[in-house]
């Protein structure tokens, strides 16, 4: 939509849907890939959609890998910051010897730091910060907080009235 953009040298392939709301930004050198419907893989996941959905003013900076085998949603005013983060919507289920997938979402006004790994089914809460180098999984209840570690756990609260969490327009200055 208006003001949305994709930076140079970003590769996008095999998506069923790419949706960029107003002013959503994808930076440079990102790899964004999906898995189109197949007669062999993910056949029991009838609702699976290979998609990247970025709400208004969401930002994916530079040099990230985004696996959209299942839907990835970046909420309004959220940022995947720094470099080399991985968003992985699929993996191997060792019990069934099959690949499985689950959507990933990053909440509104949330920030994912550099070199973070988000695993299938991850739901980063609204107004949360995931610290650099963390591995985030699951769907915690509530909002906010600083999440850090492997696996990421809530390490402290953050003042949710800060300018990053309350802005109504624009990206980080």
XYZ file of N, CA, C and O in Angstrom:
692
model
N 0.837 -1.181 0.000
C 0.000 0.000 0.000
C 0.884 1.248 0.000
O 2.105 1.154 -0.078
N 0.277 2.396 0.132
C 0.985 3.674 0.012
C 2.185 3.750 0.948
O 2.079 3.481 2.143
N 3.321 4.099 0.396
C 4.532 4.306 1.183
C 5.258 3.035 1.580
O 6.311 3.094 2.202
N 4.734 1.861 1.232
C 5.427 0.604 1.543
C 6.590 0.435 0.586
O 6.569 0.931 -0.544
N 7.643 -0.272 1.051
C 8.771 -0.466 0.150
C 9.565 -1.719 0.503
O 9.547 -2.184 1.646
N 10.263 -2.220 -0.502
C 11.147 -3.376 -0.360
C 12.511 -2.938 -0.859
O 12.645 -2.449 -1.982
N 13.538 -3.120 -0.018
C 14.886 -2.677 -0.359
C 15.574 -3.560 -1.385
O 15.149 -4.678 -1.682
N 16.678 -3.030 -1.903
C 17.480 -3.721 -2.904
C 18.001 -5.054 -2.382
O 18.268 -5.216 -1.198
N 18.158 -5.993 -3.296
C 18.776 -7.293 -3.046
C 18.012 -8.156 -2.045
O 18.565 -9.095 -1.493
N 16.758 -7.843 -1.806
C 15.892 -8.722 -1.022
C 15.261 -9.712 -1.982
O 14.802 -9.340 -3.062
N 15.272 -10.984 -1.601
C 14.694 -12.043 -2.423
C 13.393 -12.496 -1.778
O 13.362 -12.829 -0.584
N 12.323 -12.499 -2.565
C 11.021 -12.987 -2.113
C 10.590 -14.053 -3.116
O 10.503 -13.775 -4.318
N 10.292 -15.280 -2.631
C 9.893 -16.336 -3.554
C 8.920 -17.309 -2.894
O 8.924 -17.486 -1.680
N 8.088 -17.912 -3.730
C 7.157 -18.978 -3.341
C 6.172 -18.590 -2.250
O 5.822 -19.410 -1.406
N 5.702 -17.352 -2.255
C 4.665 -16.934 -1.311
C 3.311 -16.967 -2.010
O 3.197 -16.639 -3.185
N 2.285 -17.318 -1.237
C 0.924 -17.197 -1.742
C 0.406 -15.781 -1.530
O -0.473 -15.334 -2.254
N 0.953 -15.088 -0.520
C 0.505 -13.735 -0.215
C 1.654 -12.924 0.367
O 2.327 -13.382 1.292
N 1.863 -11.736 -0.161
C 2.758 -10.738 0.417
C 1.919 -9.486 0.582
O 1.437 -8.928 -0.401
N 1.706 -9.069 1.831
C 0.845 -7.919 2.105
C 1.615 -6.893 2.920
O 2.040 -7.174 4.044
N 1.807 -5.712 2.330
C 2.502 -4.623 2.999
C 1.513 -3.475 3.181
O 1.102 -2.847 2.214
N 1.150 -3.210 4.427
C 0.236 -2.108 4.748
C 0.967 -0.775 4.556
O 2.175 -0.754 4.298
N 0.263 0.339 4.695
C 0.918 1.634 4.501
C 2.213 1.773 5.315
O 2.245 1.436 6.500
N 3.244 2.212 4.637
C 4.557 2.523 5.207
C 5.302 1.316 5.786
O 6.302 1.479 6.477
N 4.849 0.104 5.523
C 5.609 -1.081 5.939
C 6.896 -1.127 5.125
O 6.906 -0.785 3.941
N 7.982 -1.557 5.770
C 9.285 -1.531 5.103
C 10.012 -2.853 5.259
O 10.111 -3.395 6.355
N 10.553 -3.310 4.150
C 11.468 -4.445 4.145
C 12.797 -3.891 3.670
O 12.882 -3.305 2.592
N 13.829 -4.057 4.463
C 15.139 -3.512 4.130
C 15.860 -4.318 3.063
O 15.246 -5.065 2.295
N 17.169 -4.203 3.043
C 17.997 -4.821 2.008
C 18.508 -6.199 2.418
O 18.609 -6.527 3.598
N 18.828 -7.003 1.418
C 19.517 -8.285 1.586
C 18.758 -9.306 2.441
O 19.370 -10.150 3.085
N 17.432 -9.255 2.467
C 16.646 -10.252 3.193
C 16.308 -11.419 2.284
O 16.171 -11.246 1.074
N 16.160 -12.611 2.858
C 15.679 -13.792 2.142
C 14.325 -14.135 2.726
O 14.228 -14.509 3.909
N 13.287 -14.019 1.936
C 11.921 -14.297 2.365
C 11.391 -15.373 1.432
O 11.292 -15.150 0.218
N 11.080 -16.538 1.982
C 10.673 -17.636 1.120
C 9.539 -18.425 1.748
O 9.363 -18.436 2.962
N 8.757 -19.055 0.897
C 7.636 -19.851 1.358
C 7.650 -21.225 0.743
O 8.606 -21.628 0.085
N 6.540 -21.937 0.960
C 6.356 -23.284 0.414
C 4.950 -23.339 -0.153
O 3.975 -23.294 0.589
N 4.867 -23.361 -1.469
C 3.567 -23.411 -2.117
C 2.884 -24.749 -1.823
O 3.549 -25.714 -1.430
N 1.568 -24.826 -1.978
C 0.874 -26.102 -1.719
C 1.532 -27.252 -2.475
O 1.971 -27.109 -3.614
N 1.587 -28.399 -1.801
C 2.304 -29.550 -2.322
C 1.486 -30.812 -2.060
O 0.757 -30.886 -1.075
N 1.643 -31.788 -2.912
C 0.986 -33.075 -2.690
C 1.789 -33.957 -1.745
O 1.326 -35.017 -1.339
N 2.977 -33.497 -1.342
C 3.858 -34.317 -0.510
C 4.034 -33.754 0.905
O 4.059 -34.501 1.870
N 4.177 -32.435 1.002
C 4.514 -31.832 2.292
C 3.327 -31.059 2.874
O 2.568 -30.431 2.146
N 3.192 -31.094 4.177
C 2.202 -30.317 4.922
C 0.769 -30.608 4.464
O -0.100 -29.752 4.546
N 0.519 -31.820 3.984
C -0.789 -32.160 3.425
C -1.905 -32.157 4.458
O -3.060 -31.935 4.106
N -1.578 -32.382 5.718
C -2.619 -32.381 6.755
C -2.850 -30.985 7.343
O -3.724 -30.810 8.189
N -2.115 -29.987 6.898
C -2.275 -28.611 7.378
C -3.107 -27.834 6.363
O -2.600 -27.018 5.598
N -4.415 -28.083 6.385
C -5.300 -27.552 5.338
C -5.434 -26.035 5.383
O -5.737 -25.414 4.370
N -5.214 -25.404 6.530
C -5.331 -23.945 6.644
C -4.003 -23.226 6.447
O -3.933 -22.008 6.568
N -2.949 -23.958 6.144
C -1.624 -23.349 5.987
C -1.628 -22.372 4.819
O -2.102 -22.673 3.735
N -1.096 -21.163 5.066
C -0.960 -20.154 4.024
C 0.482 -19.653 4.060
O 0.957 -19.185 5.102
N 1.165 -19.750 2.952
C 2.535 -19.274 2.846
C 2.490 -17.770 2.587
O 2.299 -17.330 1.458
N 2.645 -16.987 3.676
C 2.400 -15.542 3.565
C 3.288 -14.741 4.502
O 3.678 -15.216 5.564
N 3.576 -13.513 4.083
C 4.165 -12.493 4.944
C 3.189 -11.334 4.962
O 2.878 -10.767 3.916
N 2.710 -10.998 6.155
C 1.760 -9.907 6.338
C 2.405 -8.888 7.261
O 2.747 -9.211 8.404
N 2.589 -7.682 6.756
C 3.167 -6.610 7.550
C 2.128 -5.509 7.700
O 1.676 -4.948 6.698
N 1.768 -5.227 8.949
C 0.800 -4.173 9.214
C 1.474 -2.807 9.099
O 2.688 -2.715 8.887
N 0.697 -1.731 9.252
C 1.203 -0.383 9.026
C 2.442 -0.083 9.869
O 2.525 -0.451 11.036
N 3.409 0.530 9.227
C 4.667 0.978 9.833
C 5.515 -0.147 10.419
O 6.439 0.121 11.184
N 5.234 -1.403 10.075
C 6.087 -2.512 10.505
C 7.385 -2.469 9.706
O 7.408 -2.009 8.563
N 8.459 -2.974 10.313
C 9.764 -2.880 9.668
C 10.571 -4.158 9.863
O 10.701 -4.661 10.978
N 11.098 -4.669 8.763
C 12.052 -5.776 8.756
C 13.331 -5.166 8.213
O 13.375 -4.760 7.045
N 14.365 -5.047 9.034
C 15.527 -4.255 8.628
C 16.345 -4.969 7.557
O 15.901 -5.068 6.424
N 17.514 -5.479 7.857
C 18.412 -5.971 6.817
C 19.040 -7.312 7.183
O 19.340 -7.566 8.349
N 19.201 -8.149 6.174
C 19.943 -9.413 6.285
C 19.274 -10.434 7.216
O 19.952 -11.136 7.965
N 17.970 -10.546 7.131
C 17.228 -11.532 7.913
C 16.760 -12.662 7.011
O 16.638 -12.497 5.795
N 16.467 -13.823 7.609
C 15.895 -14.958 6.895
C 14.494 -15.173 7.441
O 14.306 -15.350 8.659
N 13.503 -15.132 6.549
C 12.112 -15.285 6.963
C 11.517 -16.474 6.214
O 11.319 -16.418 5.000
N 11.259 -17.553 6.949
C 10.649 -18.762 6.411
C 9.138 -18.609 6.524
O 8.583 -18.645 7.615
N 8.486 -18.419 5.405
C 7.027 -18.253 5.375
C 6.349 -19.533 4.904
O 5.355 -19.483 4.173
N 6.882 -20.691 5.309
C 6.173 -21.929 5.017
C 4.756 -21.823 5.562
O 3.811 -22.306 4.974
N 4.611 -21.159 6.702
C 3.309 -20.794 7.254
C 3.332 -19.273 7.420
O 4.364 -18.629 7.242
N 2.218 -18.697 7.792
C 2.078 -17.245 7.817
C 2.952 -16.583 8.880
O 2.974 -17.010 10.032
N 3.634 -15.528 8.487
C 4.367 -14.651 9.394
C 3.657 -13.303 9.373
O 3.442 -12.731 8.305
N 3.306 -12.808 10.570
C 2.647 -11.511 10.692
C 3.496 -10.605 11.571
O 3.842 -10.985 12.694
N 3.828 -9.424 11.052
C 4.523 -8.405 11.838
C 3.499 -7.319 12.127
O 3.007 -6.664 11.213
N 3.198 -7.128 13.416
C 2.165 -6.186 13.823
C 2.537 -4.738 13.561
O 3.700 -4.396 13.308
N 1.532 -3.889 13.629
C 1.716 -2.462 13.398
C 2.815 -1.904 14.296
O 2.869 -2.212 15.491
N 3.716 -1.141 13.716
C 4.812 -0.447 14.410
C 5.836 -1.396 15.021
O 6.648 -0.985 15.838
N 5.819 -2.672 14.642
C 6.818 -3.608 15.152
C 8.082 -3.515 14.308
O 8.058 -3.056 13.160
N 9.208 -3.967 14.893
C 10.494 -3.917 14.207
C 11.237 -5.221 14.420
O 11.391 -5.671 15.555
N 11.689 -5.831 13.342
C 12.701 -6.882 13.425
C 13.993 -6.147 13.127
O 14.252 -5.755 11.985
N 14.772 -5.886 14.164
C 15.894 -4.952 14.107
C 17.220 -5.671 13.847
O 17.287 -6.895 13.802
N 18.262 -4.882 13.717
C 19.611 -5.421 13.585
C 19.785 -6.272 12.346
O 19.221 -5.990 11.289
N 20.559 -7.350 12.496
C 20.898 -8.246 11.398
C 20.706 -9.698 11.811
O 20.728 -10.034 12.985
N 20.589 -10.561 10.813
C 20.718 -12.011 10.932
C 19.703 -12.705 11.838
O 19.983 -13.777 12.363
N 18.535 -12.142 12.029
C 17.496 -12.879 12.739
C 16.894 -13.912 11.802
O 16.940 -13.769 10.574
N 16.340 -14.976 12.403
C 15.695 -16.022 11.627
C 14.283 -16.221 12.151
O 14.080 -16.348 13.366
N 13.333 -16.236 11.258
C 11.942 -16.515 11.590
C 11.617 -17.833 10.905
O 11.605 -17.905 9.667
N 11.394 -18.886 11.701
C 11.299 -20.247 11.174
C 9.932 -20.848 11.482
O 9.680 -21.263 12.608
N 9.061 -20.920 10.481
C 7.705 -21.414 10.704
C 7.570 -22.920 10.549
O 6.490 -23.459 10.743
N 8.636 -23.617 10.180
C 8.515 -25.072 10.051
C 9.718 -25.778 10.661
O 10.755 -25.171 10.923
N 9.525 -27.074 10.920
C 10.586 -27.892 11.478
C 10.172 -29.356 11.433
O 9.047 -29.695 11.052
N 11.054 -30.219 11.854
C 10.803 -31.657 11.820
C 10.203 -32.112 13.148
O 10.726 -31.822 14.218
N 9.107 -32.839 13.064
C 8.504 -33.506 14.215
C 9.147 -34.889 14.273
O 8.857 -35.749 13.430
N 10.028 -35.121 15.250
C 10.767 -36.387 15.298
C 9.875 -37.565 15.648
O 10.185 -38.711 15.306
N 8.745 -37.330 16.309
C 7.832 -38.421 16.652
C 7.152 -38.991 15.412
O 6.920 -40.198 15.313
N 6.834 -38.132 14.452
C 6.111 -38.577 13.254
C 6.989 -38.640 12.013
O 6.540 -39.083 10.968
N 8.221 -38.167 12.125
C 9.144 -38.098 10.996
C 8.539 -37.309 9.837
O 8.649 -37.675 8.681
N 7.877 -36.203 10.202
C 7.263 -35.328 9.199
C 7.615 -33.882 9.515
O 7.813 -33.527 10.676
N 7.641 -33.068 8.474
C 7.772 -31.634 8.679
C 6.405 -31.085 9.085
O 5.383 -31.485 8.544
N 6.421 -30.180 10.051
C 5.200 -29.509 10.470
C 5.466 -28.009 10.484
O 6.611 -27.570 10.546
N 4.381 -27.234 10.439
C 4.544 -25.788 10.465
C 3.489 -25.159 11.353
O 2.475 -25.782 11.672
N 3.748 -23.936 11.757
C 2.799 -23.151 12.541
C 3.096 -21.676 12.280
O 4.252 -21.295 12.066
N 2.060 -20.830 12.305
C 2.274 -19.397 12.080
C 3.134 -18.775 13.176
O 3.228 -19.291 14.291
N 3.739 -17.645 12.841
C 4.491 -16.835 13.802
C 3.943 -15.423 13.729
O 3.671 -14.914 12.639
N 3.805 -14.789 14.897
C 3.376 -13.387 14.900
C 4.234 -12.573 15.859
O 4.652 -13.058 16.907
N 4.504 -11.358 15.438
C 5.190 -10.377 16.276
C 4.151 -9.308 16.572
O 3.570 -8.729 15.652
N 3.900 -9.049 17.846
C 2.836 -8.138 18.255
C 3.071 -6.698 17.847
O 4.149 -6.314 17.391
N 2.053 -5.909 18.060
C 2.108 -4.485 17.743
C 3.065 -3.765 18.686
O 3.104 -4.060 19.877
N 3.820 -2.846 18.131
C 4.820 -2.069 18.877
C 5.846 -2.969 19.568
O 6.436 -2.602 20.574
N 6.079 -4.169 19.053
C 7.086 -5.073 19.615
C 8.402 -4.885 18.867
O 8.425 -4.389 17.736
N 9.501 -5.282 19.515
C 10.804 -5.184 18.867
C 11.557 -6.492 19.052
O 11.665 -7.004 20.169
N 12.077 -7.016 17.955
C 12.894 -8.223 17.952
C 14.314 -7.776 17.676
O 14.591 -7.161 16.644
N 15.223 -8.061 18.605
C 16.605 -7.609 18.482
C 17.400 -8.391 17.452
O 16.912 -9.316 16.808
N 18.662 -8.021 17.322
C 19.550 -8.625 16.338
C 19.826 -10.091 16.672
O 19.887 -10.480 17.841
N 19.972 -10.899 15.641
C 20.372 -12.306 15.758
C 19.432 -13.128 16.647
O 19.855 -14.021 17.368
N 18.132 -12.846 16.577
C 17.110 -13.594 17.322
C 16.567 -14.705 16.438
O 16.488 -14.554 15.220
N 16.187 -15.811 17.046
C 15.513 -16.892 16.336
C 14.099 -17.012 16.892
O 13.914 -17.178 18.107
N 13.106 -16.901 16.003
C 11.712 -17.129 16.366
C 11.324 -18.485 15.793
O 11.424 -18.711 14.588
N 10.861 -19.398 16.662
C 10.529 -20.748 16.232
C 9.043 -20.902 15.945
O 8.223 -20.134 16.457
N 8.694 -21.935 15.161
C 7.311 -22.137 14.729
C 6.353 -22.034 15.906
O 6.612 -22.535 16.990
N 5.257 -21.314 15.663
C 4.247 -21.110 16.686
C 4.521 -19.953 17.625
O 3.699 -19.642 18.486
N 5.656 -19.279 17.490
C 5.997 -18.165 18.382
C 5.012 -17.016 18.208
O 4.625 -16.687 17.095
N 4.623 -16.431 19.329
C 3.758 -15.256 19.326
C 4.359 -14.230 20.283
O 4.165 -14.309 21.498
N 5.131 -13.300 19.742
C 5.753 -12.247 20.548
C 4.641 -11.283 20.973
O 3.904 -10.784 20.132
N 4.496 -11.026 22.277
C 3.400 -10.160 22.742
C 3.520 -8.716 22.256
O 4.614 -8.247 21.928
N 2.399 -8.016 22.241
C 2.402 -6.579 21.973
C 3.337 -5.888 22.962
O 3.420 -6.278 24.141
N 4.046 -4.866 22.502
C 4.910 -4.014 23.312
C 5.995 -4.793 24.074
O 6.438 -4.383 25.138
N 6.438 -5.915 23.504
C 7.524 -6.703 24.093
C 8.817 -6.423 23.337
O 8.799 -6.006 22.179
N 9.936 -6.658 24.008
C 11.258 -6.570 23.386
C 11.927 -7.923 23.567
O 12.004 -8.438 24.686
N 12.388 -8.508 22.454
C 13.128 -9.769 22.510
C 14.594 -9.410 22.333
O 14.997 -8.868 21.296
N 15.402 -9.670 23.366
C 16.798 -9.267 23.391
C 17.661 -9.992 22.381
O 17.379 -11.127 21.975
N 18.727 -9.351 21.978
C 19.664 -9.874 20.981
C 20.110 -11.287 21.329
O 20.392 -11.602 22.484
N 20.154 -12.142 20.318
C 20.658 -13.495 20.473
C 19.709 -14.474 21.136
O 20.081 -15.617 21.379
N 18.494 -14.084 21.395
C 17.534 -14.948 22.080
C 16.866 -15.918 21.118
O 16.846 -15.705 19.908
N 16.305 -16.994 21.690
C 15.487 -17.944 20.945
C 14.102 -17.897 21.568
O 13.925 -18.248 22.734
N 13.123 -17.430 20.789
C 11.772 -17.221 21.308
C 10.845 -18.286 20.741
O 10.833 -18.540 19.548
N 10.064 -18.891 21.638
C 9.093 -19.897 21.217
C 7.853 -19.762 22.083
O 7.887 -19.148 23.149
N 6.763 -20.312 21.620
C 5.544 -20.331 22.410
C 4.740 -19.050 22.310
O 5.047 -18.149 21.536
N 3.679 -19.028 23.123
C 2.723 -17.919 23.098
C 2.417 -17.487 24.529
O 1.410 -17.895 25.100
N 3.275 -16.665 25.117
C 3.042 -16.242 26.495
C 1.828 -15.334 26.608
O 1.456 -14.653 25.657
N 1.224 -15.330 27.775
C 0.075 -14.457 28.013
C 0.561 -13.074 28.421
O 1.666 -12.894 28.904
N -0.293 -12.086 28.207
C 0.018 -10.723 28.613
C 0.729 -9.956 27.526
O 0.846 -10.399 26.383
N 1.223 -8.782 27.901
C 1.920 -7.910 26.969
C 3.230 -7.462 27.591
O 3.474 -7.661 28.775
N 4.028 -6.832 26.777
C 5.228 -6.152 27.246
C 6.313 -7.052 27.791
O 6.309 -8.266 27.645
N 7.284 -6.396 28.391
C 8.398 -7.068 29.033
C 9.594 -7.227 28.123
O 9.498 -7.170 26.901
N 10.747 -7.413 28.758
C 11.979 -7.747 28.060
C 12.144 -9.252 28.156
O 12.132 -9.822 29.249
N 12.291 -9.887 27.000
C 12.458 -11.330 26.901
C 13.876 -11.600 26.429
O 14.348 -10.994 25.467
N 14.567 -12.525 27.117
C 15.953 -12.775 26.766
C 16.330 -14.202 27.119
O 15.758 -14.808 28.024
N 17.315 -14.735 26.392
C 17.872 -16.036 26.718
C 17.497 -17.118 25.731
O 16.848 -16.895 24.723
N 17.950 -18.349 26.061
C 17.698 -19.523 25.243
C 17.166 -20.620 26.158
O 17.939 -21.201 26.906
N 15.886 -20.880 26.172
C 14.832 -20.156 25.459
C 14.558 -18.821 26.158
O 14.840 -18.650 27.347
N 13.984 -17.890 25.412
C 13.701 -16.561 25.961
C 12.655 -16.659 27.068
O 11.648 -17.349 26.929
N 12.937 -15.975 28.167
C 11.988 -15.848 29.266
C 11.879 -14.363 29.601
O 12.781 -13.578 29.300
N 10.784 -14.015 30.253
C 10.608 -12.615 30.654
C 11.603 -12.331 31.775
O 11.568 -12.961 32.821
N 12.509 -11.366 31.553
C 13.522 -11.053 32.555
C 13.189 -9.801 33.351
O 13.688 -9.629 34.461
N 12.363 -8.921 32.776
C 11.911 -7.759 33.538
C 10.805 -7.047 32.777
O 10.586 -7.257 31.596
N 10.124 -6.176 33.484
C 9.096 -5.354 32.869
C 9.755 -4.169 32.165
O 10.878 -3.794 32.486
N 9.037 -3.590 31.210
C 9.484 -2.393 30.509
C 8.358 -1.376 30.605
O 7.179 -1.736 30.518
N 8.731 -0.116 30.759
C 7.727 0.951 30.800
C 7.072 1.054 29.431
O 7.680 1.504 28.469
N 5.806 0.634 29.353
C 5.088 0.606 28.080
C 4.587 1.979 27.645
O 3.925 2.100 26.613
N 4.931 3.033 28.404
C 4.541 4.382 27.989
C 5.649 5.073 27.202
O 5.482 6.212 26.775
N 6.777 4.383 27.002
C 7.877 4.958 26.216
C 7.455 5.269 24.798
O 6.502 4.693 24.265
N 8.182 6.163 24.149
C 7.805 6.648 22.815
C 7.721 5.544 21.768
O 6.871 5.591 20.888
N 8.583 4.523 21.840
C 8.527 3.438 20.867
C 7.174 2.729 20.933
O 6.602 2.364 19.919
N 6.669 2.544 22.141
C 5.442 1.771 22.343
C 4.167 2.583 22.149
O 3.078 2.015 22.121
N 4.273 3.881 22.036
C 3.066 4.710 21.948
C 2.967 5.495 20.652
O 1.976 6.207 20.444
N 3.947 5.394 19.766
C 3.917 6.196 18.540
C 2.734 5.796 17.664
O 2.317 4.656 17.635
N 2.236 6.780 16.963
C 1.073 6.588 16.074
C 1.459 6.670 14.607
O 0.677 6.296 13.740
N 2.661 7.183 14.308
C 3.145 7.269 12.940
C 4.638 7.015 12.916
O 5.326 7.211 13.922
N 5.101 6.595 11.780
C 6.523 6.566 11.521
C 7.300 5.421 12.118
O 6.803 4.620 12.887
N 8.553 5.372 11.691
C 9.501 4.354 12.110
C 10.401 4.944 13.175
O 10.307 6.099 13.526
N 11.327 4.145 13.652
C 12.293 4.599 14.648
C 13.145 5.699 14.027
O 13.579 5.606 12.888
N 13.368 6.782 14.763
C 14.134 7.933 14.266
C 15.620 7.682 14.364
O 16.097 6.983 15.176
